[in-house]
PDB file of C-alpha atoms and ligand atoms in Angstrom:
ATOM      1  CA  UNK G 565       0.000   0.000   0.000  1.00 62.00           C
ATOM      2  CA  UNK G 566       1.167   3.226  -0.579  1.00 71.00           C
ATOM      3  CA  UNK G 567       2.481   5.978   1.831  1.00 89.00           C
ATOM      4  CA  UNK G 568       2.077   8.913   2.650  1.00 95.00           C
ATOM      5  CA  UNK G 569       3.994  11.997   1.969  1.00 96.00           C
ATOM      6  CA  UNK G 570       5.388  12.947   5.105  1.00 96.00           C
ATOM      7  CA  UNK G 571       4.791  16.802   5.701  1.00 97.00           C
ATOM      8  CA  UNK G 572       8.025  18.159   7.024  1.00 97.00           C
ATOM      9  CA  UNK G 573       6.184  21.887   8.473  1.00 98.00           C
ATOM     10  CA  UNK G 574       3.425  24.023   7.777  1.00 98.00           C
ATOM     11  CA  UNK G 575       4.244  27.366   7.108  1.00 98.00           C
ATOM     12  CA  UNK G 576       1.969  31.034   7.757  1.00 98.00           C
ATOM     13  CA  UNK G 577       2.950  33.664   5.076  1.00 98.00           C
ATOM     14  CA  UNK G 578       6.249  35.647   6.326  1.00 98.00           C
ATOM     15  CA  UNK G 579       5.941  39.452   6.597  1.00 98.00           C
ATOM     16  CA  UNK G 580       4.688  40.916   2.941  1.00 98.00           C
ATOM     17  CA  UNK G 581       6.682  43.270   0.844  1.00 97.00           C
ATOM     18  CA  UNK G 582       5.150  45.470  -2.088  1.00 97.00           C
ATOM     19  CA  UNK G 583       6.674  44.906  -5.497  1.00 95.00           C
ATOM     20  CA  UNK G 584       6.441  47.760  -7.183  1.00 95.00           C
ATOM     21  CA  UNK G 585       3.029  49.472  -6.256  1.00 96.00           C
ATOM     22  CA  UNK G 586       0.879  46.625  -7.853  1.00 97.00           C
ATOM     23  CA  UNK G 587       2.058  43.721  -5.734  1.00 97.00           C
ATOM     24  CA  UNK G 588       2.062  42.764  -1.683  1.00 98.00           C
ATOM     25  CA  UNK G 589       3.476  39.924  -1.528  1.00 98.00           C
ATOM     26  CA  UNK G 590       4.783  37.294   0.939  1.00 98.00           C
ATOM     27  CA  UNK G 591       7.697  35.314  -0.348  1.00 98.00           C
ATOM     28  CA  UNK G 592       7.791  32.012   0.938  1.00 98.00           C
ATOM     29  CA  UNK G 593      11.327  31.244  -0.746  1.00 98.00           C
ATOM     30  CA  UNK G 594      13.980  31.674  -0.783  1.00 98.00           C
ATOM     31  CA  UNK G 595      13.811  34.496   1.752  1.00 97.00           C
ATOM     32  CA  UNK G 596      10.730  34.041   3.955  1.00 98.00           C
ATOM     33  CA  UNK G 597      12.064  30.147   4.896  1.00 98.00           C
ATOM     34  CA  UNK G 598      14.849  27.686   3.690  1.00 97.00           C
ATOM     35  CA  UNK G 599      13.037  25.270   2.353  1.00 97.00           C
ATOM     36  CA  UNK G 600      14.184  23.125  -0.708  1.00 97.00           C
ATOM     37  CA  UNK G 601      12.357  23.380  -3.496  1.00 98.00           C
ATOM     38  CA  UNK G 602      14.186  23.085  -6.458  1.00 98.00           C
ATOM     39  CA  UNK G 603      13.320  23.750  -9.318  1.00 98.00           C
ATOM     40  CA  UNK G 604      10.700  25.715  -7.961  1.00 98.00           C
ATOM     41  CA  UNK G 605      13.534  28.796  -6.579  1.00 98.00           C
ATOM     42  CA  UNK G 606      10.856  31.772  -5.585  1.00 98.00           C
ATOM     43  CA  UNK G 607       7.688  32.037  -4.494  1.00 98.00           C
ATOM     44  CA  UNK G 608       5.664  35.218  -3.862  1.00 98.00           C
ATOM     45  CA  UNK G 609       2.233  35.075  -2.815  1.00 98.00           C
ATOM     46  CA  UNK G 610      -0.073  37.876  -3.047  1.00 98.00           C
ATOM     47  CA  UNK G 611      -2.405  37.038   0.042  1.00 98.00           C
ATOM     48  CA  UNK G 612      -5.979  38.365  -0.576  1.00 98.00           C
ATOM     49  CA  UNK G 613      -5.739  42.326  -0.315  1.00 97.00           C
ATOM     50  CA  UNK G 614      -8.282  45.086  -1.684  1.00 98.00           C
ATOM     51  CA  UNK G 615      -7.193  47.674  -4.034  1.00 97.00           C
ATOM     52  CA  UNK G 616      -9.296  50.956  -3.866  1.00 97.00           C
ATOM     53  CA  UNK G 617     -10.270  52.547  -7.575  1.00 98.00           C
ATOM     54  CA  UNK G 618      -7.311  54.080  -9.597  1.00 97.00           C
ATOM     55  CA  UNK G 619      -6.775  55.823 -12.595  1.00 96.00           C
ATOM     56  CA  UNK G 620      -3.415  55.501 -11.837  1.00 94.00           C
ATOM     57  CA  UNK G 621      -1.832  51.636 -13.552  1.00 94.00           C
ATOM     58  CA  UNK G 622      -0.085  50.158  -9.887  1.00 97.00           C
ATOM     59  CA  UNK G 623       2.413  47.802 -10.786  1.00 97.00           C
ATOM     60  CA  UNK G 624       6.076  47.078 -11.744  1.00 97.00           C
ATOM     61  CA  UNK G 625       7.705  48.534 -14.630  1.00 96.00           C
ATOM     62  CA  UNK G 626      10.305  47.448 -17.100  1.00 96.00           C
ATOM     63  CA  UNK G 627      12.934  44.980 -15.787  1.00 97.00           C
ATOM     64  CA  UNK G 628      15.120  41.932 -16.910  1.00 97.00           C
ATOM     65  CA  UNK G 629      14.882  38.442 -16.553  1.00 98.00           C
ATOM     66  CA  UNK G 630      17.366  35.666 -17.319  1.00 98.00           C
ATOM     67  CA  UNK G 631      18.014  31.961 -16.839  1.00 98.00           C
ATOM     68  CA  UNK G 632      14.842  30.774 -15.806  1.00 98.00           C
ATOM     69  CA  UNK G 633      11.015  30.918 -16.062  1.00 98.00           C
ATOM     70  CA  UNK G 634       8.257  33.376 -14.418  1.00 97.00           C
ATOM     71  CA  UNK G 635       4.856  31.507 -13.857  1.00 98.00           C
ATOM     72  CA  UNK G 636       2.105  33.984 -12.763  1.00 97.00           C
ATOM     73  CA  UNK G 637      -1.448  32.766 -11.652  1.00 98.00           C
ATOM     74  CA  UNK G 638      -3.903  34.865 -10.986  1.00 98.00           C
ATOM     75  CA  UNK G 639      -6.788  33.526  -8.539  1.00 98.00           C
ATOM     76  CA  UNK G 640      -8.878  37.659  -8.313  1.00 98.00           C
ATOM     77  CA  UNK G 641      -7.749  40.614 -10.249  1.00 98.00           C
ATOM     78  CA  UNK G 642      -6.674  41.030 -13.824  1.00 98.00           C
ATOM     79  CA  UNK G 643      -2.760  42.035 -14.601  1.00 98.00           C
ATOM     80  CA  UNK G 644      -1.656  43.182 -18.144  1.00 97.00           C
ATOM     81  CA  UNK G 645       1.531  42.280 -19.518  1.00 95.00           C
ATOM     82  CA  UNK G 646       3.910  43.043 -22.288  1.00 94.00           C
ATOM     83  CA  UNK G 647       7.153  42.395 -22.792  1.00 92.00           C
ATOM     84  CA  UNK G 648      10.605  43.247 -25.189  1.00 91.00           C
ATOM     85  CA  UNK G 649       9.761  40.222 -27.646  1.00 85.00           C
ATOM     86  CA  UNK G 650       6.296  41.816 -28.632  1.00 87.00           C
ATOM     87  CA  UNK G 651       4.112  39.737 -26.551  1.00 88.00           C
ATOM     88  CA  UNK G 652       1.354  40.830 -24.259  1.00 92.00           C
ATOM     89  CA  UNK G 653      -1.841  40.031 -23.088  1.00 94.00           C
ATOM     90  CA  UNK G 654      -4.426  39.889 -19.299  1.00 97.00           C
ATOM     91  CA  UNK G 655      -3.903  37.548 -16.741  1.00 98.00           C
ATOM     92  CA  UNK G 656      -7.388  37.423 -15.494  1.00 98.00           C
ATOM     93  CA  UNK G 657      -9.040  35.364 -12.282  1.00 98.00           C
ATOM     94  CA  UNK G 658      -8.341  31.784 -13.314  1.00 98.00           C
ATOM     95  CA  UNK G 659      -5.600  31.981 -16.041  1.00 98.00           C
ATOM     96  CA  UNK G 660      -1.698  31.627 -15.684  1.00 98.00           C
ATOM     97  CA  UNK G 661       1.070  33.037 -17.396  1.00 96.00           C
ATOM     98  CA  UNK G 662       4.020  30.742 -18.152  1.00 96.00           C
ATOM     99  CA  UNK G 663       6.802  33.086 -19.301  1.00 95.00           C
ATOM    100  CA  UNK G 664      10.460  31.373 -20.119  1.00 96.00           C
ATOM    101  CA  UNK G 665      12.578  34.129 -19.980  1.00 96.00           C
ATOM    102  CA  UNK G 666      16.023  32.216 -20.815  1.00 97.00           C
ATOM    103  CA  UNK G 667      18.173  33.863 -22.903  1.00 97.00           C
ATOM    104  CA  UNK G 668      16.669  37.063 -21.745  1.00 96.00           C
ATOM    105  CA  UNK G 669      13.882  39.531 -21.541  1.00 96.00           C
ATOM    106  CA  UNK G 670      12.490  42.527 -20.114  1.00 96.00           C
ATOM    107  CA  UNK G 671       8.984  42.793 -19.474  1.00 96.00           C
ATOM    108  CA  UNK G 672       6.351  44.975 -17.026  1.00 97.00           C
ATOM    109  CA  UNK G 673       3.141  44.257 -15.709  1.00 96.00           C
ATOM    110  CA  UNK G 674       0.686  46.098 -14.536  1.00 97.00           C
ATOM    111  CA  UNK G 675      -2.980  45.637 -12.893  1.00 98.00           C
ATOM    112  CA  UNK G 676      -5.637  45.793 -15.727  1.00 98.00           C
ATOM    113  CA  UNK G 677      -6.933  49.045 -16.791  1.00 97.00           C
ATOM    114  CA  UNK G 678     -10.392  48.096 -16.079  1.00 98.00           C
ATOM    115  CA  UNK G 679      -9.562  46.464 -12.635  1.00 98.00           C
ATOM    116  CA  UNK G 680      -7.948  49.281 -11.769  1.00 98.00           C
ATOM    117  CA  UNK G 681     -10.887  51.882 -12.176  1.00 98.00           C
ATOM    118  CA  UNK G 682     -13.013  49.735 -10.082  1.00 98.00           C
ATOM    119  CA  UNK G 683     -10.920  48.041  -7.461  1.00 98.00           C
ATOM    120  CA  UNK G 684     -11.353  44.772  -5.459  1.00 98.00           C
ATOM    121  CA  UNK G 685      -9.961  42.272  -4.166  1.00 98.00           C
ATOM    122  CA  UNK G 686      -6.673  40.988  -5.702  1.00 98.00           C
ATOM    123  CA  UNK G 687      -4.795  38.130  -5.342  1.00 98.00           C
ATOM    124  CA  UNK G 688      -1.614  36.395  -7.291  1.00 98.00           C
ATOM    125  CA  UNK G 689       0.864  33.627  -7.214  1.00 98.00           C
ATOM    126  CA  UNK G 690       3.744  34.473  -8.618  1.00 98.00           C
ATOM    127  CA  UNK G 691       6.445  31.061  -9.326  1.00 98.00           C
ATOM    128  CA  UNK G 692      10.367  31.615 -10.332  1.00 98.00           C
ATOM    129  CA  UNK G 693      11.073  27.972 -12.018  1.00 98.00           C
ATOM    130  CA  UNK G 694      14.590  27.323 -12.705  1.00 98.00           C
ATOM    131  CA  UNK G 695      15.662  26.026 -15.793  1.00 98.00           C
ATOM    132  CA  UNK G 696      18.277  23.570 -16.246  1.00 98.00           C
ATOM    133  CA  UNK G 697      22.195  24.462 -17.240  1.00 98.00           C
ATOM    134  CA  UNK G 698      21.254  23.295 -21.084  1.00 98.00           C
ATOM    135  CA  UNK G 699      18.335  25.400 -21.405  1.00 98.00           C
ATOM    136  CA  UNK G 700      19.301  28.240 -19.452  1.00 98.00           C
ATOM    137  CA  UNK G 701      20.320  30.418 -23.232  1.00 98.00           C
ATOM    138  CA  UNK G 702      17.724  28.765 -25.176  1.00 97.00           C
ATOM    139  CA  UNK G 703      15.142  31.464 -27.218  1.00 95.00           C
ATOM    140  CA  UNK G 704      12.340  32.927 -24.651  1.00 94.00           C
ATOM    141  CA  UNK G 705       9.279  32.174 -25.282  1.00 93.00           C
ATOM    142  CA  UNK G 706       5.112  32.763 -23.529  1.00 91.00           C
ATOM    143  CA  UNK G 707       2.575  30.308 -22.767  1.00 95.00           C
ATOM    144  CA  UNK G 708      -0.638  32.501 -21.823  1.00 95.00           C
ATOM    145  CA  UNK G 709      -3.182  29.800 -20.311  1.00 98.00           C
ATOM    146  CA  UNK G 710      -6.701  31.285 -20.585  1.00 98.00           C
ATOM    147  CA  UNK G 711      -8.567  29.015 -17.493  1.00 98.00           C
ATOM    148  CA  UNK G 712     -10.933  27.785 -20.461  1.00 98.00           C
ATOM    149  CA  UNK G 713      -7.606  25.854 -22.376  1.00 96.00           C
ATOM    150  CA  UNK G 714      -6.431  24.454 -19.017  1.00 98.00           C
ATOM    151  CA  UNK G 715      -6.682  20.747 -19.171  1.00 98.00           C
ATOM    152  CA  UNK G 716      -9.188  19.842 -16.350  1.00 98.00           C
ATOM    153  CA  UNK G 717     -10.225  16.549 -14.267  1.00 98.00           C
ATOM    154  CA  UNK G 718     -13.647  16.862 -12.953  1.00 98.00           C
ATOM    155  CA  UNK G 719     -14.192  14.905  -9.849  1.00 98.00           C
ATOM    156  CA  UNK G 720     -16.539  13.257  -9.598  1.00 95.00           C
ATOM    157  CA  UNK G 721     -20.362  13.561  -8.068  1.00 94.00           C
ATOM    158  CA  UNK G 722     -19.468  17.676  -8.060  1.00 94.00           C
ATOM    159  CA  UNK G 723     -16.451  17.459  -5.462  1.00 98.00           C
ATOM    160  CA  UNK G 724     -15.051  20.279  -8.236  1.00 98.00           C
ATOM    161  CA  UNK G 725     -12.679  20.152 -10.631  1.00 98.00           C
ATOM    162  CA  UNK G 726      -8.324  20.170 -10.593  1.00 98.00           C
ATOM    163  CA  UNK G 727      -6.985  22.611 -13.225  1.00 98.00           C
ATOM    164  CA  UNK G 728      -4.149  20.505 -14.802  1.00 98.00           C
ATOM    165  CA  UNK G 729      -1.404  23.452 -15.231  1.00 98.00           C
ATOM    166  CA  UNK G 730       1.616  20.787 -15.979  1.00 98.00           C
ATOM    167  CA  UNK G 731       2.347  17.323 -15.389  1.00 98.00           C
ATOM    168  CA  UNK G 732      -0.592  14.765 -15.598  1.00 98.00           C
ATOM    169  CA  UNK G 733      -3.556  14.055 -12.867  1.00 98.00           C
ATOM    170  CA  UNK G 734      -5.504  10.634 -13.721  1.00 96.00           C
ATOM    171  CA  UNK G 735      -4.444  10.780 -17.436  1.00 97.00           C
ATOM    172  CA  UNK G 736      -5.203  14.475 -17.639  1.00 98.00           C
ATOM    173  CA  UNK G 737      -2.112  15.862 -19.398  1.00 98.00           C
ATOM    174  CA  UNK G 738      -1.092  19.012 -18.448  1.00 98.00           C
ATOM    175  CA  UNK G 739      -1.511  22.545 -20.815  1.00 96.00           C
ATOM    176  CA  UNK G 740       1.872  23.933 -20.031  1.00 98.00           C
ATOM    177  CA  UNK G 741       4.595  22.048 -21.199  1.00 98.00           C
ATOM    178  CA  UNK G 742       7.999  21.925 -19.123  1.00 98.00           C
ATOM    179  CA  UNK G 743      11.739  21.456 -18.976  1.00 98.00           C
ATOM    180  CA  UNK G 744      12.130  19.471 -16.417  1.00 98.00           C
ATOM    181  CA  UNK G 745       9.165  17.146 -14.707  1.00 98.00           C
ATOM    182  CA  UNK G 746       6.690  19.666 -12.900  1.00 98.00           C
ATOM    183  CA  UNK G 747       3.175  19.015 -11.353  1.00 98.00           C
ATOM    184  CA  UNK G 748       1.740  21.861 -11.267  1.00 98.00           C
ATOM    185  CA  UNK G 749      -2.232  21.802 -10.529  1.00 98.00           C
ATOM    186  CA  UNK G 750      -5.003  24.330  -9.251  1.00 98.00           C
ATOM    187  CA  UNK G 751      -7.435  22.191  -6.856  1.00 98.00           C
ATOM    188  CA  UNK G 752     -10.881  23.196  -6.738  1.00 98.00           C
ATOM    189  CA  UNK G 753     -12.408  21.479  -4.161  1.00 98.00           C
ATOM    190  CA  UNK G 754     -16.152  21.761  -2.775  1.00 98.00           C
ATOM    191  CA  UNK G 755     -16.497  21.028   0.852  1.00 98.00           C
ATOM    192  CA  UNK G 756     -16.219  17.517   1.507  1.00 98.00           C
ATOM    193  CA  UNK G 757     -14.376  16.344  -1.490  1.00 98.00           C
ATOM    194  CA  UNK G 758     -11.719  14.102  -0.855  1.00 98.00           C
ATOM    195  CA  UNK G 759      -9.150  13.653  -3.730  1.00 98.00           C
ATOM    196  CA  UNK G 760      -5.443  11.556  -3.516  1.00 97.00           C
ATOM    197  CA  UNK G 761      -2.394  13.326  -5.465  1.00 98.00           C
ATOM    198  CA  UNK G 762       0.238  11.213  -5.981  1.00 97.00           C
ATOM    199  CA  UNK G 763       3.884  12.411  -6.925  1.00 97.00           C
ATOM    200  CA  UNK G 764       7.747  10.790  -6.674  1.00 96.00           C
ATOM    201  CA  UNK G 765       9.166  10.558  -3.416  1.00 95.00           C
ATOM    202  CA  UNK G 766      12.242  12.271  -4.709  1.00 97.00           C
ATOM    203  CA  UNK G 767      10.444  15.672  -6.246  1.00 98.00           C
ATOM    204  CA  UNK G 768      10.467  18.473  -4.064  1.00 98.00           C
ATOM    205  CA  UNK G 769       6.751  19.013  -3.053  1.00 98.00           C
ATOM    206  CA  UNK G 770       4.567  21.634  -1.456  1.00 98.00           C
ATOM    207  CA  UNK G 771       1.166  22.957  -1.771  1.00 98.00           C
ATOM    208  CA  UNK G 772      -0.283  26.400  -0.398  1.00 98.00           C
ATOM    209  CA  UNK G 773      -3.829  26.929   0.534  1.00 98.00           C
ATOM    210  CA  UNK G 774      -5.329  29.959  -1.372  1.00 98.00           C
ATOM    211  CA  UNK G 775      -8.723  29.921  -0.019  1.00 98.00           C
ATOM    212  CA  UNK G 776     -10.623  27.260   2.955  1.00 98.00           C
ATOM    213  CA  UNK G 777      -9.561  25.170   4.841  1.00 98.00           C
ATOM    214  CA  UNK G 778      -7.971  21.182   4.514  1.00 98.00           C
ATOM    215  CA  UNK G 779      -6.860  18.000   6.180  1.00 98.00           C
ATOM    216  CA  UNK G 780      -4.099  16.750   4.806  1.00 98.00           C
ATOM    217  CA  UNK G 781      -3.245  13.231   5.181  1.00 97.00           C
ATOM    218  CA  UNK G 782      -5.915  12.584   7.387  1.00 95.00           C
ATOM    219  CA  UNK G 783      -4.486  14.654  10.322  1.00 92.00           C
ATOM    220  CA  UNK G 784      -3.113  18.150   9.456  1.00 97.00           C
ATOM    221  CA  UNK G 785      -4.935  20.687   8.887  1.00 98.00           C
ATOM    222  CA  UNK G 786      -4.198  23.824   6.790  1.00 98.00           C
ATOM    223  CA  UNK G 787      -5.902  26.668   6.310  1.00 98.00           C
ATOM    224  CA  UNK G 788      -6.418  30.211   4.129  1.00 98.00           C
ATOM    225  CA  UNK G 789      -2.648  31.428   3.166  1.00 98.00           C
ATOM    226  CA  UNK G 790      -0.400  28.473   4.582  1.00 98.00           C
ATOM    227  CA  UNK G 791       2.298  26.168   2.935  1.00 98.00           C
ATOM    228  CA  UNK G 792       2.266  22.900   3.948  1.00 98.00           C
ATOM    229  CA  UNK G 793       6.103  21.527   2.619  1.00 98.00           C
ATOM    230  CA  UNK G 794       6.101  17.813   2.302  1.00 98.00           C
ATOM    231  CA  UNK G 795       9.093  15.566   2.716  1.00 97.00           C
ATOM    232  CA  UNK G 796      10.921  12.878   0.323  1.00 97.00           C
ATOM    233  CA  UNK G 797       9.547   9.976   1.874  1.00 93.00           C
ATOM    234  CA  UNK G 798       6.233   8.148   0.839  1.00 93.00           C
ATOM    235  CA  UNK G 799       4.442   9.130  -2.590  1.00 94.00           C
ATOM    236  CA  UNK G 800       0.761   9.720  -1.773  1.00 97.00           C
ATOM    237  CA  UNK G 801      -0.982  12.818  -0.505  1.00 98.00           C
ATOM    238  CA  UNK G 802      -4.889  13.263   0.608  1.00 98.00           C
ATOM    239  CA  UNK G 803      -6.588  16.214   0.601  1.00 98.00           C
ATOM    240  CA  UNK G 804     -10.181  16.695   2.429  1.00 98.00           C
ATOM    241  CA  UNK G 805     -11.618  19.800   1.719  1.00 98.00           C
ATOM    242  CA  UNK G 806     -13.466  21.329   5.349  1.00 98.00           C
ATOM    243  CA  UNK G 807     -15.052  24.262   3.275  1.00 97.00           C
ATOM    244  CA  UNK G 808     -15.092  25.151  -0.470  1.00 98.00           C
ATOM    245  CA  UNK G 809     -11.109  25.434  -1.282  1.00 98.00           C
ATOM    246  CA  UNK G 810      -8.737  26.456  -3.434  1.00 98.00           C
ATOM    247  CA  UNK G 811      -5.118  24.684  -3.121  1.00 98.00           C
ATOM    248  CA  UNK G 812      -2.024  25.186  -5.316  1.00 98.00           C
ATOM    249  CA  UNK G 813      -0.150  21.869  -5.329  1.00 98.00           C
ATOM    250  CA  UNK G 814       3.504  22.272  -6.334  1.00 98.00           C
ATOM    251  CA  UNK G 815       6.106  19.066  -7.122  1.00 98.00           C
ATOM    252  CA  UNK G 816       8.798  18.876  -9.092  1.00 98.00           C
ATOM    253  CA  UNK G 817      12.261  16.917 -10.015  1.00 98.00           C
ATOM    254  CA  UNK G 818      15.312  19.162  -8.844  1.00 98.00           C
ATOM    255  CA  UNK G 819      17.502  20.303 -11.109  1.00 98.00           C
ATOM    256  CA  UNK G 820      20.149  19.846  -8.635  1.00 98.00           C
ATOM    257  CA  UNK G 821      22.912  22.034 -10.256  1.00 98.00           C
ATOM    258  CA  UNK G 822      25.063  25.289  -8.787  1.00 98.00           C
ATOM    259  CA  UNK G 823      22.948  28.787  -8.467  1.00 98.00           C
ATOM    260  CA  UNK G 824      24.138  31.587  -8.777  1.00 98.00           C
ATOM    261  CA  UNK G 825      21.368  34.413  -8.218  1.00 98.00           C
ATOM    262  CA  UNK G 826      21.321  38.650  -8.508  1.00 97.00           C
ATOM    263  CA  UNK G 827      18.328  40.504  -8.854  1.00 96.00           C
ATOM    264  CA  UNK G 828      16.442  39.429 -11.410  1.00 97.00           C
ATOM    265  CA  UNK G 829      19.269  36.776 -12.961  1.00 98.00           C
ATOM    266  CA  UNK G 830      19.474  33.210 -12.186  1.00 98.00           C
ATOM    267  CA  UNK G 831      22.387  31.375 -13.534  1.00 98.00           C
ATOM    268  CA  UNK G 832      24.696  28.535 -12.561  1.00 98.00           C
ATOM    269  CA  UNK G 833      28.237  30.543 -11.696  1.00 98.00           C
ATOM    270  CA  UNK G 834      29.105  34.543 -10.956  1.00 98.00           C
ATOM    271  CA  UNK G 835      31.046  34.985 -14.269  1.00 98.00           C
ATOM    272  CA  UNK G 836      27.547  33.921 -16.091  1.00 98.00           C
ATOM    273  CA  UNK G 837      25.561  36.939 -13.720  1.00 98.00           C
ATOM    274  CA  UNK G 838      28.634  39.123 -14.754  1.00 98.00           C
ATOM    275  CA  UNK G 839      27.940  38.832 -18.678  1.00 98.00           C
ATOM    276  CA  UNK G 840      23.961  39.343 -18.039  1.00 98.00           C
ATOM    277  CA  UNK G 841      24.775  42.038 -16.249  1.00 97.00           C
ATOM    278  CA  UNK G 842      26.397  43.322 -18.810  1.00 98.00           C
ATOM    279  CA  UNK G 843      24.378  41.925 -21.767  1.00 97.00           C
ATOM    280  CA  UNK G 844      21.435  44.343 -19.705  1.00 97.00           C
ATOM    281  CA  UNK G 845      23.440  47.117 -19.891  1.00 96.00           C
ATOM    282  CA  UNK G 846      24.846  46.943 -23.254  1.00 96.00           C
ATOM    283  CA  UNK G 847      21.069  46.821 -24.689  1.00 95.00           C
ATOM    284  CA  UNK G 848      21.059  43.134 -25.683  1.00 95.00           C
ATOM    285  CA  UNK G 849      17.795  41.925 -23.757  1.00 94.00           C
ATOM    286  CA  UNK G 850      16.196  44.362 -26.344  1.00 92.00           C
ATOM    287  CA  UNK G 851      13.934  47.414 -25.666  1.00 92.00           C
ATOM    288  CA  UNK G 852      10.459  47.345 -24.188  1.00 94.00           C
ATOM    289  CA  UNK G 853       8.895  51.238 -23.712  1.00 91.00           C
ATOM    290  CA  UNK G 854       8.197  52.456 -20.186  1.00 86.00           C
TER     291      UNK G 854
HETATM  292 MN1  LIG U1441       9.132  40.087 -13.659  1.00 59.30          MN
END
């Protein structure tokens, strides 16, 4: 029979920090707490806040990524985005943005005109993925996932549904596709639904509770804004849902390679941060407008 997961601590949000105007966010990792969770290397969460009414665009303006990927999922507000390589779009309530910066980009983003003029509540997930040494240079590229083209699993008598971002749920493929083996998966859950995630012992693995309240494995519970982290031993999870709940469940192989971080640059070794420093300030991550 199989085991389960052990859950190594559950975690309340550190202190929050704005980015920008546009974002308050607590950040998990690497700075809130030291947990491992490679490939997964940040994690800011946007706990539930209210914005009042704006003409005024809040958000964060042009800046430079390299060496890994941005994943942004928005669970209440709307954020526009464009960035140097001519692609933009709205992250809306229920969609995710998978951006792979690589080689290098610059983008902004900025809370949707139209949110913006009438407020509300906001909230946002925002994932650094690392990509491995190989890929690290490869060409950037933007997978926007409207919530209608995310690959879903129903449950069944109405228990909800689990949004399939990557990696596969009960032969549900997911939309986004990867670099290295990632589960990544929106639960849904109406109160009383029960569900069973299963993922390698070895993956680093974590979920965070966006909305409700759960028991996990039978015993834990976990409620609005925590992190349960899970440790590499046994290979099945259960979730019970104690109220209608929203849960981001995060697992994925490590890369297990040197890191080398600064700012907004995640490479393998210093000399590498040295040239995209310099590569930013030479003009080659191209030009996006203010
Ligand atoms: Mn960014």
């Amino acid at each position: 029979m199989p085991t389960f997961k052990k859950i190594a601590t559950i975690l309340n949000p550190p202190a929050p920090h704005m980015v920008g105007d546009g974002f308050r966010v607590h950040n998990f990792f690497p700075s809130g707490y030291k947990i491992k969770m490679d490939p997964f290397y940040l994690l800011d969460y946007n706990a539930k806040i209210e914005f009042s009414p704006t003409n005024k665009l809040r958000g964060v303006g042009v800046h430079p990524h390299r060496g890994f990927e941005t994943v942004t999922i928005a669970y209440q507000g709307a954020v526009a985005h464009h960035d140097s390589a001519g692609n933009s779009g709205v992250i809306y309530s229920g969609d995710v943005q998978w951006m792979t910066a690589a080689s290098g980009i610059l983008h902004k983003e900025y809370h949707e005109e139209e949110y913006s003029k009438k407020g509300g509540p906001f909230q946002m997930v925002q994932l650094w993925v690392n990509l491995p040494a190989k890929d690290k240079m490869t060409t950037p590229k933007y997978q926007a996932l409207a919530n209608k083209d995310i690959a879903k699993f129903n449950l069944p008598e109405g228990n909800g549904v689990i949004e399939v971002i990557a990696g596969e749920y009960n032969g549900v493929r997911g939309s986004a596709s990867t670099f290295t083996p990632i589960e990544m998966y929106n639960l849904r859950l109406n109160t009383g639904a029960k569900i069973i995630i299963s993922s390698p012992a070895h993956y680093n693995t974590a979920l965070i509770v966006v909305e409700g309240s759960i028991k996990v494995n039978g015993t834990a519970q976990a409620t609005t804004n925590q992190l349960v982290h899970f440790e590499h031993e046994g290979l099945e999870i259960k979730i019970e849902a104690e109220k209608n709940s929203i849960v981001l469940f995060l697992s994925g192989e490590p890369i297990n390679e040197p890191i080398a971080q600064y700012g907004p640059f995640l490479m393998n070794k210093p000399e590498e941060l040295q040239q995209a420093i310099e590569d930013y300030n030479t003009g080659k991550f191209g030009y996006l407008e203010e």
